[in-house]
Coordinates of C-alpha atoms (C1' of nucleotides) in Angstrom, one line a residue:
Chain A
M1 CA 27.5 -28.8 5.2
T2 CA 27.5 -24.5 5.4
E3 CA 29.7 -23.3 3.1
A4 CA 28.2 -19.8 3.3
T5 CA 30.7 -17.4 6.3
R6 CA 28.4 -15.9 9.0
R7 CA 27.9 -13.1 7.3
E8 CA 26.6 -14.3 3.6
R9 CA 24.5 -16.0 6.0
L10 CA 23.1 -13.1 8.1
R11 CA 22.8 -11.5 4.4
A12 CA 20.5 -14.0 2.5
E13 CA 18.6 -14.2 5.6
T14 CA 18.0 -10.0 5.3
E15 CA 17.3 -10.2 2.1
R16 CA 14.2 -13.2 2.2
E17 CA 12.7 -11.2 4.8
I18 CA 13.0 -8.0 2.6
R19 CA 11.0 -9.6 -0.5
Q20 CA 9.1 -11.0 2.3
A21 CA 8.2 -7.6 3.8
A22 CA 7.7 -6.4 0.0
R23 CA 5.4 -9.0 -0.8
T24 CA 2.7 -8.9 2.5
L25 CA 2.7 -4.7 1.5
L26 CA 1.7 -6.2 -1.9
V27 CA -1.4 -8.2 -1.1
E28 CA -2.5 -6.4 1.8
N29 CA -2.4 -2.2 0.8
G30 CA -1.7 -2.5 -3.0
Q31 CA 1.5 -2.0 -5.1
D32 CA 1.7 2.5 -4.2
A33 CA 1.8 0.7 -0.2
V34 CA 5.3 -0.9 -1.4
T35 CA 7.9 1.0 -0.6
L36 CA 11.3 1.4 1.1
R37 CA 10.8 3.3 3.8
A38 CA 7.7 0.8 4.8
I39 CA 9.8 -2.3 4.0
A40 CA 12.6 -0.9 6.3
R41 CA 10.3 -0.6 8.6
K42 CA 8.7 -3.9 8.7
L43 CA 12.9 -5.2 9.7
G44 CA 14.0 -2.7 12.3
I45 CA 16.0 -1.0 10.0
T46 CA 16.3 2.2 7.8
A47 CA 15.6 3.0 4.6
P48 CA 19.2 3.4 2.9
A49 CA 20.2 0.4 4.7
L50 CA 18.0 -0.7 1.7
Y51 CA 20.4 0.3 -1.0
R52 CA 23.0 -2.7 0.0
Y53 CA 20.6 -5.1 -0.9
Y54 CA 18.9 -3.9 -3.6
D55 CA 19.9 -0.4 -6.4
S56 CA 16.5 0.9 -5.8
H57 CA 13.0 1.0 -5.4
D58 CA 12.4 -0.3 -9.5
A59 CA 15.4 -3.0 -8.8
L60 CA 13.4 -4.7 -6.3
L61 CA 9.7 -4.0 -7.3
R62 CA 11.4 -6.4 -10.7
Q63 CA 12.4 -9.3 -8.5
L64 CA 9.3 -9.0 -6.5
C65 CA 8.3 -10.0 -10.1
D66 CA 10.7 -12.7 -10.5
D67 CA 9.2 -14.1 -6.8
I68 CA 5.6 -13.9 -8.0
C69 CA 6.2 -15.6 -10.7
A70 CA 8.4 -18.3 -9.2
D71 CA 5.7 -18.9 -6.4
M72 CA 3.0 -19.4 -9.0
A73 CA 4.5 -21.2 -10.8
A74 CA 4.9 -23.8 -8.2
A75 CA 1.2 -23.6 -7.7
L76 CA 0.8 -24.6 -10.5
Y77 CA 2.7 -27.1 -11.4
A78 CA 1.8 -29.0 -7.6
N79 CA -2.2 -29.3 -9.5
L80 CA -0.7 -30.7 -12.3
A81 CA 0.9 -33.4 -9.9
A82 CA -2.2 -33.2 -7.3
D83 CA -3.9 -34.4 -11.1
T84 CA -3.2 -38.9 -10.9
S85 CA -5.9 -38.8 -13.2
G86 CA -3.9 -39.5 -16.6
Q87 CA -6.0 -37.7 -19.0
V88 CA -3.8 -35.3 -20.3
G89 CA -7.1 -33.2 -21.0
C90 CA -7.7 -33.6 -17.3
K91 CA -4.3 -31.8 -16.7
V92 CA -4.3 -29.3 -18.8
R93 CA -8.0 -28.1 -17.3
A94 CA -5.8 -28.5 -14.1
V95 CA -3.8 -26.0 -15.2
C96 CA -6.3 -23.8 -17.1
H97 CA -8.3 -24.0 -13.9
A98 CA -5.1 -23.0 -11.4
F99 CA -4.4 -20.2 -13.0
R100 CA -7.0 -18.3 -12.8
R101 CA -7.6 -19.8 -8.5
W102 CA -4.3 -18.2 -8.3
A103 CA -4.5 -14.6 -10.8
L104 CA -8.5 -14.0 -8.2
A105 CA -6.7 -15.3 -4.7
H106 CA -3.3 -13.0 -6.0
P107 CA -5.5 -9.9 -8.5
Q108 CA -2.3 -7.3 -6.7
E109 CA 0.5 -10.0 -7.7
F110 CA -1.7 -10.7 -11.0
A111 CA -1.7 -7.1 -11.8
L112 CA 2.1 -6.0 -11.4
V113 CA 3.4 -8.7 -12.8
F114 CA 1.1 -8.9 -16.3
A115 CA -0.2 -5.4 -16.7
S116 CA 2.3 -3.2 -15.9
P117 CA 4.0 -1.6 -19.2
R118 CA 7.0 -3.2 -18.2
D119 CA 10.3 -4.4 -20.0
P120 CA 9.8 -5.9 -23.3
L121 CA 10.2 -9.6 -21.8
G122 CA 12.0 -10.9 -18.9
A123 CA 13.6 -14.5 -19.3
D124 CA 11.6 -16.2 -16.4
Q125 CA 8.4 -14.2 -17.0
F126 CA 5.2 -15.1 -17.2
G127 CA 3.8 -16.7 -20.6
S128 CA 6.8 -19.1 -20.1
V129 CA 5.8 -20.7 -17.0
F130 CA 2.8 -21.1 -18.9
L131 CA 3.7 -22.6 -22.0
Q132 CA 6.7 -24.6 -20.3
L133 CA 3.5 -26.9 -19.1
A134 CA 1.8 -27.0 -22.7
G135 CA 4.8 -28.5 -24.1
P136 CA 5.1 -31.5 -22.1
L137 CA 1.2 -31.9 -22.2
I138 CA 1.1 -31.4 -26.3
A139 CA 3.7 -33.9 -26.4
S140 CA 1.7 -36.5 -24.5
N141 CA -1.6 -36.4 -26.3
E142 CA 0.0 -38.0 -29.7
D143 CA -2.9 -37.5 -31.7
A144 CA -0.9 -35.5 -34.9
N145 CA -4.1 -33.6 -35.6
H146 CA -4.0 -30.7 -37.3
V147 CA -1.8 -31.7 -39.6
G148 CA -2.1 -29.7 -43.3
E149 CA -4.6 -27.9 -41.4
E150 CA -4.7 -23.7 -42.9
V151 CA -2.9 -21.7 -40.6
P152 CA -2.0 -18.2 -42.7
A153 CA 1.2 -18.2 -44.1
V154 CA 2.7 -14.5 -43.1
L155 CA 2.1 -16.6 -39.3
H156 CA 4.9 -19.8 -40.5
E157 CA 8.1 -18.0 -39.2
D158 CA 7.1 -16.9 -35.8
L159 CA 5.0 -20.3 -34.9
V160 CA 8.0 -22.5 -36.4
R161 CA 10.2 -20.0 -33.7
F162 CA 7.5 -20.8 -31.2
Q163 CA 7.6 -24.4 -32.2
Q164 CA 11.7 -24.3 -31.3
V165 CA 10.4 -23.0 -27.6
L166 CA 8.3 -26.1 -26.6
R167 CA 10.7 -28.0 -28.1
D168 CA 13.8 -26.6 -25.8
A169 CA 11.5 -26.9 -22.9
V170 CA 10.3 -30.2 -23.4
A171 CA 13.9 -31.5 -24.5
E172 CA 14.4 -30.0 -20.8
H173 CA 12.3 -32.9 -19.6
G174 CA 14.3 -35.5 -21.5
V175 CA 11.5 -35.6 -24.0
T176 CA 11.9 -34.8 -27.9
L177 CA 9.3 -34.2 -30.1
A178 CA 8.1 -35.2 -33.5
D179 CA 7.4 -32.6 -36.1
E180 CA 3.8 -34.7 -36.5
V181 CA 3.3 -34.5 -33.2
L182 CA 4.0 -30.6 -32.8
N183 CA 2.8 -29.6 -35.5
L184 CA 2.2 -26.0 -36.5
G185 CA -1.7 -26.6 -36.3
K186 CA -1.3 -27.4 -33.1
I187 CA 1.4 -24.7 -32.1
Y188 CA -1.2 -22.3 -33.5
H189 CA -4.3 -23.5 -31.3
V190 CA -2.0 -23.4 -28.0
V191 CA -1.4 -19.6 -28.8
Q192 CA -5.3 -18.7 -29.8
S193 CA -5.7 -20.3 -25.9
W194 CA -3.2 -18.6 -24.0
V195 CA -5.1 -15.8 -25.5
R196 CA -8.4 -16.9 -24.5
L197 CA -7.5 -18.1 -21.2
Y198 CA -5.4 -14.4 -20.7
G199 CA -7.8 -12.9 -21.9
H200 CA -11.2 -14.2 -19.8
V201 CA -8.9 -14.4 -16.4
A202 CA -7.6 -10.9 -16.5
L203 CA -10.7 -9.0 -17.4
E204 CA -12.2 -11.3 -14.8
V205 CA -9.4 -9.9 -12.1
F206 CA -10.3 -6.5 -13.7
G207 CA -13.6 -6.2 -13.3
R208 CA -14.1 -5.6 -17.4
F209 CA -16.9 -8.0 -18.1
P210 CA -19.2 -6.0 -20.5
F211 CA -22.3 -7.0 -18.0
A212 CA -22.3 -8.1 -14.8
V213 CA -21.2 -11.6 -13.9
S214 CA -23.0 -13.3 -11.8
N215 CA -20.2 -16.3 -11.3
P216 CA -18.1 -16.8 -14.4
E217 CA -16.6 -20.2 -13.4
P218 CA -19.1 -21.9 -15.9
M219 CA -17.9 -19.5 -18.6
F220 CA -14.7 -19.8 -17.9
D221 CA -15.4 -23.9 -17.9
S222 CA -17.3 -23.6 -21.1
M223 CA -14.2 -21.5 -22.7
L224 CA -11.9 -25.1 -21.9
D225 CA -14.1 -27.6 -23.4
Q226 CA -14.1 -25.0 -26.2
M227 CA -10.1 -24.4 -26.4
L228 CA -9.8 -27.6 -25.4
A229 CA -12.3 -28.9 -28.2
D230 CA -10.6 -26.4 -31.0
I231 CA -6.5 -27.9 -29.9
G232 CA -7.2 -31.1 -30.1
F233 CA -8.5 -33.1 -27.5
Q234 CA -10.4 -35.6 -27.1
E235 CA -13.9 -34.3 -25.3
N236 CA -13.3 -35.9 -21.7
Chain B
M1 CA -26.2 31.6 -26.0
T2 CA -23.5 30.8 -24.0
E3 CA -25.9 30.5 -20.6
A4 CA -23.2 30.6 -17.7
T5 CA -22.3 33.1 -15.8
R6 CA -18.7 34.5 -16.7
R7 CA -17.4 32.8 -14.1
E8 CA -18.6 29.2 -15.1
R9 CA -16.8 30.0 -18.1
L10 CA -13.4 30.2 -16.2
R11 CA -14.2 27.1 -14.5
A12 CA -15.0 25.6 -16.9
E13 CA -11.9 26.6 -19.1
T14 CA -9.8 26.1 -16.5
E15 CA -10.7 22.3 -15.8
R16 CA -10.1 21.4 -18.8
E17 CA -7.5 22.6 -18.8
I18 CA -6.2 20.7 -16.3
R19 CA -7.6 17.6 -17.4
Q20 CA -5.8 18.3 -20.9
A21 CA -2.1 19.1 -18.7
A22 CA -3.0 15.7 -16.9
R23 CA -3.7 13.3 -20.3
T24 CA -0.8 15.0 -21.7
L25 CA 1.5 14.4 -18.2
L26 CA 0.7 10.9 -18.8
V27 CA 1.2 10.2 -22.6
E28 CA 4.6 11.6 -22.4
N29 CA 5.4 10.7 -19.0
G30 CA 3.3 7.6 -17.7
Q31 CA 1.3 7.1 -14.9
D32 CA 3.6 8.1 -11.8
A33 CA 3.9 11.7 -13.7
V34 CA -0.2 13.1 -13.5
T35 CA 1.1 14.2 -10.1
L36 CA -1.1 17.3 -8.5
R37 CA 2.5 19.4 -8.8
A38 CA 2.8 18.5 -12.3
I39 CA -0.2 19.5 -13.6
A40 CA -0.8 22.9 -11.3
R41 CA 2.9 23.4 -13.0
K42 CA 1.3 23.7 -16.2
L43 CA -1.5 25.8 -15.7
G44 CA 1.8 28.3 -13.2
I45 CA -0.5 27.8 -10.4
T46 CA -0.3 26.2 -7.1
A47 CA -1.1 21.5 -6.0
P48 CA -3.9 23.1 -3.7
A49 CA -5.3 25.1 -5.7
L50 CA -6.5 22.0 -7.5
Y51 CA -8.7 20.8 -4.8
R52 CA -11.0 23.6 -5.9
Y53 CA -11.9 21.2 -8.6
Y54 CA -10.7 17.4 -7.8
D55 CA -11.5 15.6 -3.6
S56 CA -8.0 13.8 -4.3
H57 CA -5.3 12.6 -6.3
D58 CA -7.4 9.9 -7.1
A59 CA -10.4 11.2 -8.0
L60 CA -8.9 13.7 -10.9
L61 CA -7.5 9.6 -11.9
R62 CA -11.1 8.9 -12.5
Q63 CA -12.0 11.5 -14.2
L64 CA -9.0 10.9 -16.8
C65 CA -10.0 7.6 -16.9
D66 CA -13.5 8.4 -18.4
D67 CA -11.6 11.0 -21.1
I68 CA -9.8 8.3 -22.1
C69 CA -12.9 6.8 -22.4
A70 CA -14.9 8.7 -24.0
D71 CA -11.8 9.4 -26.4
M72 CA -12.0 6.1 -27.4
A73 CA -15.1 5.7 -28.2
A74 CA -14.8 8.3 -30.4
A75 CA -12.6 6.6 -32.2
L76 CA -14.2 3.6 -32.9
Y77 CA -17.6 5.5 -34.2
A78 CA -14.9 6.8 -36.6
N79 CA -13.3 4.7 -37.7
L80 CA -16.7 2.5 -38.1
A81 CA -18.4 5.5 -39.9
A82 CA -15.0 5.3 -42.0
D83 CA -16.3 2.1 -43.3
T84 CA -18.8 2.7 -45.9
S85 CA -18.8 -1.0 -47.3
G86 CA -22.5 -1.5 -45.8
Q87 CA -21.3 -4.8 -45.1
V88 CA -21.7 -6.1 -41.3
G89 CA -18.4 -8.3 -41.3
C90 CA -15.5 -4.7 -42.9
K91 CA -17.4 -2.8 -39.7
V92 CA -16.9 -4.9 -37.3
R93 CA -12.9 -5.7 -38.6
A94 CA -12.9 -1.8 -38.2
V95 CA -13.7 -1.5 -35.1
C96 CA -11.6 -4.5 -34.1
H97 CA -8.4 -2.6 -35.8
A98 CA -9.6 0.3 -34.5
F99 CA -9.5 -0.7 -31.0
R100 CA -6.1 -2.6 -31.6
R101 CA -4.2 0.7 -33.3
W102 CA -5.8 3.3 -30.0
A103 CA -4.5 0.1 -27.7
L104 CA -1.1 0.2 -29.3
A105 CA -1.0 4.1 -30.1
H106 CA -1.9 5.0 -26.0
P107 CA -0.5 2.1 -24.5
Q108 CA -0.5 4.7 -20.9
E109 CA -3.8 4.8 -21.6
F110 CA -5.5 1.8 -22.6
A111 CA -2.9 0.3 -18.9
L112 CA -4.1 3.0 -16.4
V113 CA -8.0 2.7 -17.7
F114 CA -8.1 -0.8 -18.5
A115 CA -5.4 -2.5 -16.6
S116 CA -6.0 -1.1 -12.6
P117 CA -7.9 -3.2 -9.7
R118 CA -10.4 -0.5 -9.7
D119 CA -13.5 -0.5 -8.6
P120 CA -15.9 -3.0 -10.0
L121 CA -17.3 -1.3 -13.4
G122 CA -17.6 1.9 -13.7
A123 CA -21.3 3.0 -15.8
D124 CA -19.1 5.2 -18.2
Q125 CA -16.3 1.7 -18.7
F126 CA -14.3 0.6 -21.1
G127 CA -16.4 -2.7 -22.3
S128 CA -19.4 -0.6 -21.9
V129 CA -18.1 1.1 -25.1
F130 CA -17.1 -1.4 -27.3
L131 CA -20.2 -3.5 -27.0
Q132 CA -22.2 -0.5 -27.3
L133 CA -20.8 -1.4 -31.0
A134 CA -21.8 -5.0 -31.1
G135 CA -25.2 -4.7 -30.9
P136 CA -26.5 -2.3 -33.4
L137 CA -24.0 -4.8 -35.3
I138 CA -25.9 -7.8 -35.1
A139 CA -28.7 -6.3 -35.3
S140 CA -27.3 -5.9 -39.0
N141 CA -27.1 -8.8 -38.7
E142 CA -30.1 -9.7 -39.3
D143 CA -30.1 -14.1 -39.8
A144 CA -31.4 -15.6 -37.3
N145 CA -28.6 -18.2 -36.9
H146 CA -27.1 -20.0 -33.3
V147 CA -30.6 -20.7 -32.8
G148 CA -30.8 -23.5 -30.5
E149 CA -27.2 -23.7 -29.8
E150 CA -26.5 -25.6 -27.2
V151 CA -25.2 -23.2 -24.0
P152 CA -24.9 -24.0 -20.6
A153 CA -28.1 -23.7 -18.6
V154 CA -26.0 -22.4 -16.1
L155 CA -24.8 -19.7 -18.3
H156 CA -28.3 -18.8 -18.9
E157 CA -29.0 -16.0 -16.6
D158 CA -26.4 -14.5 -17.5
L159 CA -26.8 -14.0 -20.4
V160 CA -30.3 -13.2 -21.0
R161 CA -29.1 -10.4 -18.3
F162 CA -26.5 -8.9 -21.2
Q163 CA -29.1 -9.4 -23.6
Q164 CA -31.0 -7.3 -21.9
V165 CA -28.0 -5.1 -21.8
L166 CA -27.3 -5.4 -25.4
R167 CA -31.0 -4.8 -26.3
D168 CA -31.1 -1.1 -24.1
A169 CA -28.1 0.4 -26.0
V170 CA -29.6 -1.3 -29.3
A171 CA -32.6 0.8 -28.2
E172 CA -30.2 3.8 -28.0
H173 CA -30.0 4.5 -31.5
G174 CA -34.0 3.4 -32.6
V175 CA -33.9 -0.3 -32.8
T176 CA -35.5 -2.8 -31.8
L177 CA -34.3 -6.6 -31.8
A178 CA -36.3 -9.5 -32.4
D179 CA -35.4 -13.0 -30.0
E180 CA -34.4 -14.6 -33.0
V181 CA -31.6 -12.3 -33.5
L182 CA -30.4 -11.8 -30.4
N183 CA -30.5 -15.6 -29.3
L184 CA -28.4 -16.8 -26.8
G185 CA -26.0 -18.5 -29.0
K186 CA -24.7 -14.8 -30.4
I187 CA -24.9 -13.3 -27.9
Y188 CA -22.5 -16.1 -26.0
H189 CA -20.2 -15.3 -29.1
V190 CA -20.0 -11.6 -28.9
V191 CA -18.4 -12.8 -25.2
Q192 CA -16.1 -15.0 -26.4
S193 CA -15.1 -12.7 -29.3
W194 CA -14.5 -10.2 -26.7
V195 CA -12.8 -12.1 -24.3
R196 CA -10.2 -12.8 -27.6
L197 CA -10.1 -9.5 -28.5
Y198 CA -8.8 -8.2 -24.9
G199 CA -6.6 -11.1 -24.5
H200 CA -4.7 -9.9 -27.8
V201 CA -4.8 -6.4 -27.2
A202 CA -3.9 -6.2 -23.7
L203 CA -0.7 -9.5 -24.9
E204 CA 0.3 -7.4 -26.7
V205 CA 1.1 -3.6 -25.2
F206 CA 2.3 -5.4 -22.3
G207 CA 4.7 -7.9 -24.2
R208 CA 3.3 -11.1 -22.8
F209 CA 3.0 -13.2 -25.9
P210 CA 5.1 -16.2 -24.5
F211 CA 7.7 -15.6 -27.7
A212 CA 9.2 -13.0 -29.8
V213 CA 6.0 -12.1 -32.6
S214 CA 7.4 -10.5 -35.4
N215 CA 5.0 -8.9 -36.8
P216 CA 1.3 -9.9 -34.8
E217 CA -1.1 -7.9 -37.0
P218 CA -1.4 -11.0 -39.8
M219 CA -2.1 -13.2 -36.1
F220 CA -4.8 -10.4 -35.0
D221 CA -6.4 -10.7 -39.1
S222 CA -6.0 -14.6 -38.0
M223 CA -8.2 -14.7 -34.7
L224 CA -10.8 -12.3 -36.5
D225 CA -11.7 -14.3 -39.0
Q226 CA -11.8 -17.2 -36.8
M227 CA -13.9 -14.9 -34.2
L228 CA -16.1 -13.4 -37.4
A229 CA -16.4 -17.5 -38.5
D230 CA -17.9 -18.5 -34.4
I231 CA -20.3 -15.9 -34.6
G232 CA -21.8 -16.3 -37.2
F233 CA -21.0 -13.9 -39.9
Q234 CA -20.4 -15.1 -43.5
E235 CA -16.6 -15.1 -44.8
N236 CA -15.8 -11.4 -46.7
Chain C
dC1 C1' 47.3 -11.2 17.9
dG2 C1' 47.1 -6.7 15.9
dG3 C1' 46.0 -3.2 12.3
dT4 C1' 43.3 -3.3 7.3
dT5 C1' 40.1 -3.5 5.0
dT6 C1' 35.3 -4.6 3.8
dT7 C1' 30.4 -4.5 4.7
dA8 C1' 26.1 -3.6 7.3
dG9 C1' 23.9 0.4 9.1
dT10 C1' 23.2 5.0 10.2
dG11 C1' 21.4 9.8 10.6
dA12 C1' 21.0 13.7 7.9
dA13 C1' 19.4 15.9 4.1
dC14 C1' 17.5 17.4 -1.0
dG15 C1' 14.0 17.9 -3.5
dG16 C1' 9.4 15.5 -4.7
dT17 C1' 4.8 13.7 -3.4
dG18 C1' -0.7 14.7 -1.0
dT19 C1' -3.3 17.2 1.7
dT20 C1' -5.1 19.9 5.2
dT21 C1' -5.2 24.7 7.0
dA22 C1' -5.9 29.6 7.2
dC23 C1' -5.7 33.6 5.1
dA24 C1' -5.9 37.3 1.4
dA25 C1' -7.9 38.6 -3.5
dG26 C1' -11.1 39.5 -6.3
dA27 C1' -16.9 38.7 -8.5
dG28 C1' -21.1 38.3 -7.8
dT29 C1' -24.8 40.1 -5.1
dT30 C1' -28.0 42.9 -2.4
Chain D
dA1 C1' -21.6 49.8 0.1
dA2 C1' -21.4 45.9 2.5
dC3 C1' -21.8 41.0 2.0
dT4 C1' -21.5 36.1 0.5
dC5 C1' -18.7 33.2 -2.4
dT6 C1' -15.6 31.5 -5.4
dT7 C1' -11.2 30.6 -6.8
dG8 C1' -6.2 30.6 -5.7
dT9 C1' -2.1 31.0 -2.4
dA10 C1' 1.7 30.2 1.3
dA11 C1' 3.2 27.7 4.8
dA12 C1' 2.9 23.5 7.1
dC13 C1' 2.8 17.9 7.8
dA14 C1' 4.0 13.2 6.6
dC15 C1' 5.6 11.0 3.4
dC16 C1' 8.6 9.2 -0.3
dG17 C1' 13.0 7.8 -3.2
dT18 C1' 18.0 8.8 -3.0
dT19 C1' 23.2 10.3 -2.3
dC20 C1' 26.4 11.4 1.5
dA21 C1' 29.0 11.3 5.0
dC22 C1' 29.9 8.8 9.1
dT23 C1' 30.3 4.6 12.4
dA24 C1' 30.8 0.1 14.6
dA25 C1' 31.3 -4.3 13.5
dA26 C1' 32.8 -8.6 11.0
dA27 C1' 36.6 -10.4 8.0
dC28 C1' 41.1 -10.9 6.2
dC29 C1' 46.4 -10.7 6.3
dG30 C1' 50.7 -11.0 8.1

DNA sequence: CGGTTTTAGTGAACGGTGTTTACAAGAGTT
DNA sequence: AACTCTTGTAAACACCGTTCACTAAAACCG
C-alpha cells in the first residue's frame, strides 16, 4: 500500500507537524508569533532544521496561507452539503453564513490570508474558493433573468473573462452552462455580491464598523436578503 | 507667540521627525521596516532614546495610524472642497473616488490602519473619518426619501445609535437635522454603502478580486452609481 | 556485505530586532 | 552655585531569520 519509503514517511510526518505547529502559533499568539525558532521548539528540533523543509520563513507563511484556504474551503463545502433543503437560495445563504462564521472564528487566519499586501493572487487563493461555489449555485438557478440588463460596456471584457472562469469551475463538476443562464448581468451581480460579502465580513472581523454594532448578524442577514434579491433569486 | 519653552520646542521637533521617519520607512519599505533602530538611525540617535517619546514600538505604530488617518481625512476634505459643483451627488462621488485613490496610492498605510486586528476601535479611527463626511452630505440632500421604508426591526436600535453619531458629527458643523431627513432607511443605506465602498477598495488594494480585472475604475464607478441610486440621490 | 552518497539534524555564528538598565551631560530652576 | 529634570548614550539580554561547517544515520549500489 504505502509506496513511500521509510524516510519519505518520516519527512511527510515532520512536515505535517511543522504546519500544525505554525497554525497553532498563529491562532493562539498571532502572526508575529509564527517564528522559525518557536516552531522548531514545538517539534523539539532546532531552527535551521526547518530549512530542510522550507526555503525561508516567508515560504513557510505562504504554505500556511494555502493550508488555511484549503481548510476554509472544506468548511464551506461541508456547510453547503449540510443544507439539504434543495433550494438554491438556502444554499447560498448557508455558504455566506459559513464564510462569516469561519472568519469570525479564525480572525488571525483571515487577516493573514486576506488582508496582507502579498503576491497579486495565488492560483488557489481565497476568492476563487468562494466563487467556485458561485458557479454551480448559479447554474442550479436556471431562471434566465437579468437578460439584457444594462451592464456598462467597459465592463464587458472583464465580465466575459469572469464568465469563463465560472464556466470552467462548473465544468469541473460536469455541468455546462448556457449563456442565457450565466449572462453578464448575473455575473455582474455576483461580483457585486462578493464585494458586499467581503466588505461586511472584513469590517466585522477588523472591528471597523463606523459605530458600535451590538449584533451584526441581523445586518448580515439583511444584506444577504438584498443580495439575493439583486442577483435574481426569488424570496426565500 | 510661542508659549513653549526652548526645550518643549526641541522635543516637539524631535517627535515630528520621529513620526516622519516612521512614515517614510512604512511607505518605502513596508510595515516590517518600521523599526525603532531604523527610525533612530534616520535621526542620528540611538534606539533607546525613542523610549523618551513612546512607551513601546507598538505605541509608536498606533501613533503612526493616527497620523495616517488624519492625513487621509485631510485628503478627503481637500477633494470635497475641490468639488465646486454644488451638487451633493457629485460631492459624494468626489469623496469616494478620493478614498479609492488614496488607498491605491498608499497601500501600506491602508493595510496598517485598516486591516490589522487591533484594538476594537480608536476614537479617531478610519470609518469615523469617512462617515463624518456622510452626515453633512446627507444633510445637504433634504429630500425626505426612504421614509417609512422597511428596515428590519432588530436593526433599529443600532441604527438609532448611528443616527445619533451622524447627528453629532453634523452638529459640529453647526447644522441640526430633522428626523425626516436623517431617517433610518437612509441611515441603513449609508451603512450598506460603507460596506460596499470598503469592500471594493480593500479587494482592489489587496488584489483579492476573484478574477483579473483589467481596469477596476469603471467597476467602481458603476458601483457608485448603484449606491447613489439606492441611497436616494437623483441620477447625476 | 562494505563503501558511498544522500539526508535530517546540530551548534556556532552574524547581523538584526525590542527592551531594560545604569549612567553622563546639558537645560532649567532656585 | 547647587539642584533637579530631561535627553541622550552604551552595554546588555533575549529573541529573530539565515548561513555554514559538520555529524550521524538512512538509503543505495556494486
